[in-house]
């Protein structure tokens, strides 16, 4: 027994701090903080200035502008590539070009992630793919809305990758099933913030709501140099995949906005109509309509002559709560008007024929637009009001 006790005492003595072994973890914690500060420098002052000169915010500035002040909690800030000297001391650190975290938007918790264009132009092969994939898995598991601020190229490898590993590659699509599962569980919102190609373009379209910024955003499978090589003639970025092309032509994105601040405002507005996930109902807002409100214009807005057109949006605005109608995909399938609104504070979907286009007849593009919108309302339990003409 004495021998056992002596052995235990010796073990405890060996485990106690010595003069050479500090009792505090302060140095390690300070090193972590130092690396976090290095990550916040992104691609460096010169590249940040270039981003500003092009009229764009950095990804961290975008997140700060979108979320409630002080609510952003970053995940994986230390993910990146580090270089060490011969003494195992950190020489420099290049962060992953994908910033991820949780935050509040109007008091609601969300998962938000964005590409950092200042680090290798947001190229997907510099993202450390597990980081963006983790964000999707986290949103799915915690049942939180996901917001993506996309500003980078695809995942097929870049010239930098070719120099580093000696070959390019076909991008793996592991985790893509999580991307698809999210569409049936939580709201997914994507904003195309710059020139986006390849897998980045795919992610913009796999969403419940997407937007582009006029003159700033471009969306394409392959950029102008690749297209020029294939067709033998030059083509501009906006001509190939600008917001006019996709918001009014292909229908690949829902809305077109004028600026980044307007993009953030639009994201907040869309999210306000939706619940946190499919197991919850959309939040009922405070009712602002006066009890005695009357819309006398409804008596005359539809002409008695059936050959004359009328503005169906005026009818929608007269029926729903004041200033609550949010139109989606206005430039595509124009014979049909769809959007979200409120009735007595409750979220509703609106579908209405627009007689100003094809007499209100639903063509192929309008049918696709209606299908997508009805699917959105069905997924998140939003009742639909249908105005048929």
XYZ file of C-alpha atoms in Angstrom:
389
model
C 0.000 0.000 0.000
C 2.838 2.400 0.927
C 4.567 1.616 -2.358
C 1.392 2.387 -4.301
C 0.921 5.688 -2.475
C 4.540 6.660 -3.126
C 4.109 5.894 -6.826
C 0.989 8.093 -6.953
C 2.810 10.970 -5.222
C 5.705 10.672 -7.680
C 3.278 10.808 -10.626
C 1.611 13.951 -9.280
C 4.994 15.569 -8.666
C 6.084 14.884 -12.245
C 2.843 16.411 -13.555
C 3.281 19.681 -11.624
C 4.569 22.710 -13.574
C 8.289 23.411 -13.377
C 10.193 26.598 -14.028
C 10.610 25.430 -17.633
C 6.896 24.555 -17.988
C 4.581 27.607 -17.686
C 1.306 27.186 -15.819
C -0.616 29.437 -18.234
C -1.828 28.875 -21.810
C -1.548 32.621 -22.467
C 1.127 32.254 -25.165
C -0.900 29.749 -27.153
C -4.058 31.848 -26.905
C -2.165 34.953 -28.017
C -0.841 32.993 -30.989
C -4.394 32.033 -31.957
C -5.479 35.680 -31.686
C -2.510 36.727 -33.846
C -3.481 34.259 -36.549
C -7.081 35.458 -36.432
C -5.866 39.009 -37.042
C -3.761 37.788 -39.965
C -6.867 36.118 -41.430
C -8.783 39.413 -41.214
C -6.161 41.045 -43.456
C -7.455 38.778 -46.258
C -5.410 39.200 -49.453
C -3.553 42.288 -48.271
C -4.036 46.049 -48.458
C -3.289 46.315 -52.188
C -5.929 43.777 -53.204
C -8.468 45.218 -50.778
C -7.896 48.664 -52.320
C -8.349 47.185 -55.791
C -11.674 45.728 -54.665
C -12.781 49.146 -53.418
C -11.571 50.847 -56.618
C -13.883 48.530 -58.564
C -16.820 49.736 -56.476
C -17.103 46.553 -54.432
C -16.951 45.796 -50.734
C -14.789 43.025 -49.319
C -16.525 39.902 -48.070
C -16.127 40.941 -44.427
C -17.550 44.389 -45.166
C -20.479 42.755 -46.939
C -21.231 40.521 -43.983
C -21.020 43.454 -41.560
C -23.398 45.473 -43.758
C -25.941 42.648 -43.939
C -26.122 41.298 -40.383
C -27.074 42.894 -37.070
C -24.151 44.851 -35.553
C -21.796 42.696 -33.490
C -23.708 39.459 -34.117
C -21.305 37.723 -36.527
C -19.522 34.720 -35.009
C -16.923 33.385 -37.412
C -16.360 29.671 -37.906
C -13.023 28.334 -39.134
C -11.167 31.648 -39.103
C -7.816 29.839 -38.886
C -8.414 27.686 -41.960
C -5.747 28.481 -44.523
C -2.188 27.787 -45.565
C 0.728 28.653 -43.277
C 4.478 28.871 -43.854
C 6.958 28.244 -41.025
C 10.641 29.005 -40.578
C 13.283 26.564 -39.377
C 12.313 27.227 -35.747
C 8.685 26.224 -36.403
C 7.672 29.869 -36.065
C 4.888 31.178 -38.295
C 6.285 33.282 -41.166
C 3.084 34.115 -43.042
C -0.496 32.921 -43.320
C -2.880 32.928 -46.308
C -6.468 32.440 -45.133
C -9.056 30.402 -46.964
C -10.921 32.633 -49.393
C -14.274 31.674 -47.908
C -15.525 33.450 -44.772
C -18.141 31.520 -42.785
C -20.094 32.064 -39.606
C -23.413 32.554 -37.876
C -25.100 35.900 -37.329
C -28.416 37.591 -36.666
C -30.507 39.345 -39.305
C -33.292 41.368 -37.727
C -32.881 39.200 -34.645
C -33.052 35.877 -36.529
C -30.112 33.483 -36.442
C -28.703 32.523 -39.857
C -25.649 30.863 -41.354
C -23.789 33.171 -43.729
C -20.809 32.558 -45.976
C -19.062 34.541 -48.676
C -16.183 34.291 -51.127
C -13.126 36.472 -50.537
C -12.160 37.832 -53.952
C -8.949 39.345 -52.547
C -7.457 35.858 -52.123
C -6.896 34.306 -55.552
C -10.041 35.852 -56.982
C -12.317 33.650 -54.897
C -11.208 30.558 -56.838
C -12.890 27.439 -55.470
C -9.649 25.440 -55.340
C -8.370 27.897 -52.704
C -11.461 27.656 -50.522
C -10.530 24.611 -48.496
C -13.751 23.008 -49.656
C -14.601 21.341 -46.382
C -15.144 24.797 -44.889
C -17.989 25.819 -47.195
C -19.342 22.276 -47.006
C -19.321 22.489 -43.220
C -21.429 25.651 -43.431
C -24.105 23.804 -45.383
C -24.051 20.844 -43.000
C -24.280 23.199 -40.012
C -27.269 25.024 -41.517
C -28.961 21.693 -42.219
C -28.337 20.247 -38.758
C -29.251 23.429 -36.862
C -32.171 24.190 -39.220
C -30.998 27.735 -39.890
C -31.439 29.791 -43.084
C -28.354 29.871 -45.304
C -27.124 32.990 -47.103
C -24.351 32.776 -49.692
C -22.505 35.841 -51.020
C -20.920 34.355 -54.139
C -17.952 36.110 -55.751
C -15.572 33.561 -57.206
C -14.752 31.104 -59.948
C -15.475 27.409 -60.256
C -13.884 24.300 -58.829
C -12.037 22.851 -61.806
C -8.681 24.198 -60.718
C -6.778 27.333 -61.679
C -3.378 28.142 -63.157
C -2.103 28.470 -59.584
C -3.216 24.914 -58.819
C -1.555 23.712 -62.013
C 1.715 25.307 -60.899
C 1.462 23.834 -57.399
C 0.437 20.233 -58.119
C 1.443 19.823 -61.750
C -2.006 19.001 -63.102
C -5.602 20.170 -63.171
C -8.523 18.007 -62.077
C -12.202 17.294 -62.409
C -13.827 18.823 -59.290
C -15.358 16.346 -56.888
C -19.006 16.867 -56.004
C -18.944 15.243 -52.586
C -21.399 16.979 -50.295
C -23.641 18.009 -53.184
C -26.432 15.949 -51.651
C -26.334 18.303 -48.641
C -26.789 21.264 -50.977
C -29.922 19.665 -52.383
C -31.292 18.598 -48.978
C -31.077 22.192 -47.772
C -33.611 23.225 -50.403
C -36.273 21.164 -48.668
C -35.450 22.220 -45.108
C -34.363 25.875 -44.731
C -34.480 29.073 -46.805
C -31.434 29.366 -49.073
C -30.594 32.816 -50.455
C -27.763 33.510 -52.911
C -26.386 36.827 -54.103
C -24.103 36.992 -57.138
C -21.707 39.740 -56.059
C -19.192 39.724 -58.932
C -18.020 37.652 -61.898
C -19.059 34.113 -61.004
C -18.288 31.057 -63.126
C -18.420 27.275 -62.902
C -19.537 25.735 -59.621
C -20.058 29.191 -58.131
C -22.660 29.859 -60.814
C -24.320 26.537 -60.045
C -24.598 27.435 -56.354
C -26.245 30.766 -57.164
C -29.042 28.968 -58.984
C -29.552 26.281 -56.309
C -31.458 28.602 -54.017
C -34.943 29.761 -53.136
C -34.058 33.335 -54.027
C -31.164 34.753 -56.016
C -30.148 38.208 -57.147
C -27.556 40.031 -59.228
C -26.225 43.590 -59.163
C -26.615 45.594 -62.356
C -23.264 46.269 -64.025
C -21.313 44.516 -61.262
C -22.465 40.883 -61.358
C -21.915 38.372 -64.123
C -22.911 34.716 -64.125
C -21.660 32.121 -66.594
C -20.551 28.515 -66.916
C -17.305 29.695 -68.533
C -15.984 33.236 -68.830
C -15.330 35.396 -71.920
C -11.803 34.026 -72.693
C -13.110 30.450 -72.925
C -16.121 31.489 -75.019
C -13.932 33.596 -77.316
C -11.623 30.626 -77.827
C -14.591 28.461 -78.793
C -16.501 30.907 -81.008
C -13.617 32.876 -82.450
C -14.921 36.327 -81.543
C -14.654 38.485 -78.414
C -17.586 38.832 -76.040
C -18.003 41.131 -73.039
C -18.769 39.940 -69.504
C -22.158 41.648 -69.318
C -23.032 40.590 -72.841
C -22.290 36.988 -71.921
C -23.794 36.781 -68.440
C -24.812 40.141 -67.006
C -27.875 40.728 -64.863
C -29.899 41.773 -67.923
C -29.250 38.356 -69.462
C -30.334 36.296 -66.454
C -32.977 38.440 -64.737
C -34.799 39.184 -68.010
C -33.705 36.461 -70.415
C -32.732 33.086 -69.001
C -34.542 33.444 -65.669
C -31.542 31.872 -63.929
C -31.728 34.517 -61.183
C -34.787 36.080 -59.616
C -34.129 39.769 -59.066
C -31.842 42.511 -60.326
C -30.747 45.344 -58.017
C -28.788 48.562 -58.517
C -26.145 48.310 -55.782
C -24.681 46.199 -52.989
C -26.618 48.087 -50.256
C -29.834 47.420 -52.173
C -28.847 43.755 -52.446
C -28.517 43.482 -48.662
C -31.852 45.244 -48.160
C -33.518 42.859 -50.628
C -32.078 39.779 -48.902
C -33.433 40.963 -45.548
C -36.848 41.672 -47.052
C -37.165 38.263 -48.708
C -36.076 36.484 -45.529
C -38.686 38.381 -43.487
C -41.516 36.545 -45.290
C -40.098 33.072 -44.640
C -39.825 30.881 -41.520
C -36.559 29.613 -40.060
C -37.244 26.155 -41.468
C -40.052 23.914 -42.687
C -41.015 22.973 -39.120
C -41.965 26.551 -38.280
C -44.503 29.026 -39.623
C -43.520 32.439 -40.993
C -43.542 35.150 -38.346
C -46.668 37.286 -38.232
C -45.693 40.944 -38.215
C -47.368 43.838 -36.482
C -50.526 44.864 -38.327
C -50.166 48.374 -39.729
C -53.337 48.669 -41.831
C -56.038 50.925 -40.454
C -59.246 49.119 -39.575
C -61.243 51.584 -41.692
C -58.972 51.267 -44.753
C -60.920 51.212 -48.010
C -59.560 50.960 -51.552
C -62.136 52.687 -53.735
C -59.846 52.249 -56.761
C -60.913 48.597 -56.930
C -64.291 49.781 -58.243
C -62.748 51.179 -61.420
C -59.351 49.548 -61.946
C -60.724 46.807 -64.247
C -62.205 48.384 -67.424
C -65.623 47.282 -68.614
C -64.200 46.909 -72.127
C -62.484 43.517 -72.050
C -60.180 44.569 -74.885
C -58.488 47.121 -72.649
C -55.563 46.291 -70.393
C -55.152 47.193 -66.725
C -52.377 47.214 -64.128
C -52.775 44.086 -62.008
C -50.044 45.262 -59.610
C -52.332 48.095 -58.531
C -54.964 45.502 -57.600
C -52.419 43.457 -55.650
C -51.221 46.503 -53.705
C -54.811 47.458 -52.901
C -55.653 43.998 -51.549
C -52.624 43.247 -49.373
C -51.259 45.107 -46.351
C -49.896 48.550 -47.215
C -46.398 48.475 -48.795
C -46.060 44.725 -48.198
C -45.885 43.388 -51.772
C -42.444 42.049 -52.738
C -42.310 41.007 -56.386
C -40.054 38.158 -57.494
C -38.639 37.601 -60.985
C -40.449 40.581 -62.503
C -38.408 40.549 -65.717
C -39.044 36.908 -66.634
C -42.301 35.275 -67.727
C -43.923 38.697 -67.733
C -47.476 37.505 -68.381
C -47.515 36.322 -64.762
C -46.815 38.371 -61.629
C -45.592 36.484 -58.557
C -44.383 37.677 -55.190
C -44.729 37.630 -51.429
C -46.967 39.918 -49.405
C -48.864 40.127 -46.117
C -52.526 39.922 -45.202
C -53.294 41.029 -41.657
C -49.602 40.493 -40.902
C -49.478 36.922 -42.255
C -47.133 35.948 -45.111
C -48.882 34.988 -48.343
C -47.879 34.250 -51.917
C -49.441 36.130 -54.828
C -49.919 34.796 -58.366
C -51.666 37.057 -60.886
C -52.072 37.163 -64.662
C -50.814 40.395 -66.235
C -53.035 41.386 -69.165
C -50.357 43.810 -70.406
C -48.338 40.839 -71.680
C -49.873 38.252 -74.034
C -53.294 39.166 -72.672
C -52.340 37.395 -69.456
C -51.887 34.042 -71.215
C -49.405 31.795 -69.431
C -46.588 30.830 -71.800
C -43.626 28.505 -71.222
C -41.501 30.994 -69.281
C -44.440 32.095 -67.128
C -45.243 28.434 -66.408
C -41.681 27.826 -65.241
C -41.853 30.950 -63.095
C -45.147 29.830 -61.528
C -43.862 26.306 -60.870
C -40.798 27.609 -59.060
C -42.825 30.051 -56.972
C -45.540 27.555 -56.019
C -42.812 25.121 -54.964
C -41.345 27.830 -52.698
C -44.724 28.495 -51.069
C -45.476 24.787 -50.707
C -42.104 24.090 -49.078
C -42.527 26.776 -46.420
C -46.299 26.488 -45.844
C -47.168 29.889 -47.312
C -50.798 30.190 -48.517
C -51.282 31.416 -52.088
C -53.756 33.987 -53.420
C -54.366 33.504 -57.155
C -55.796 36.392 -59.217
C -56.825 34.835 -62.534
C -57.522 36.665 -65.791
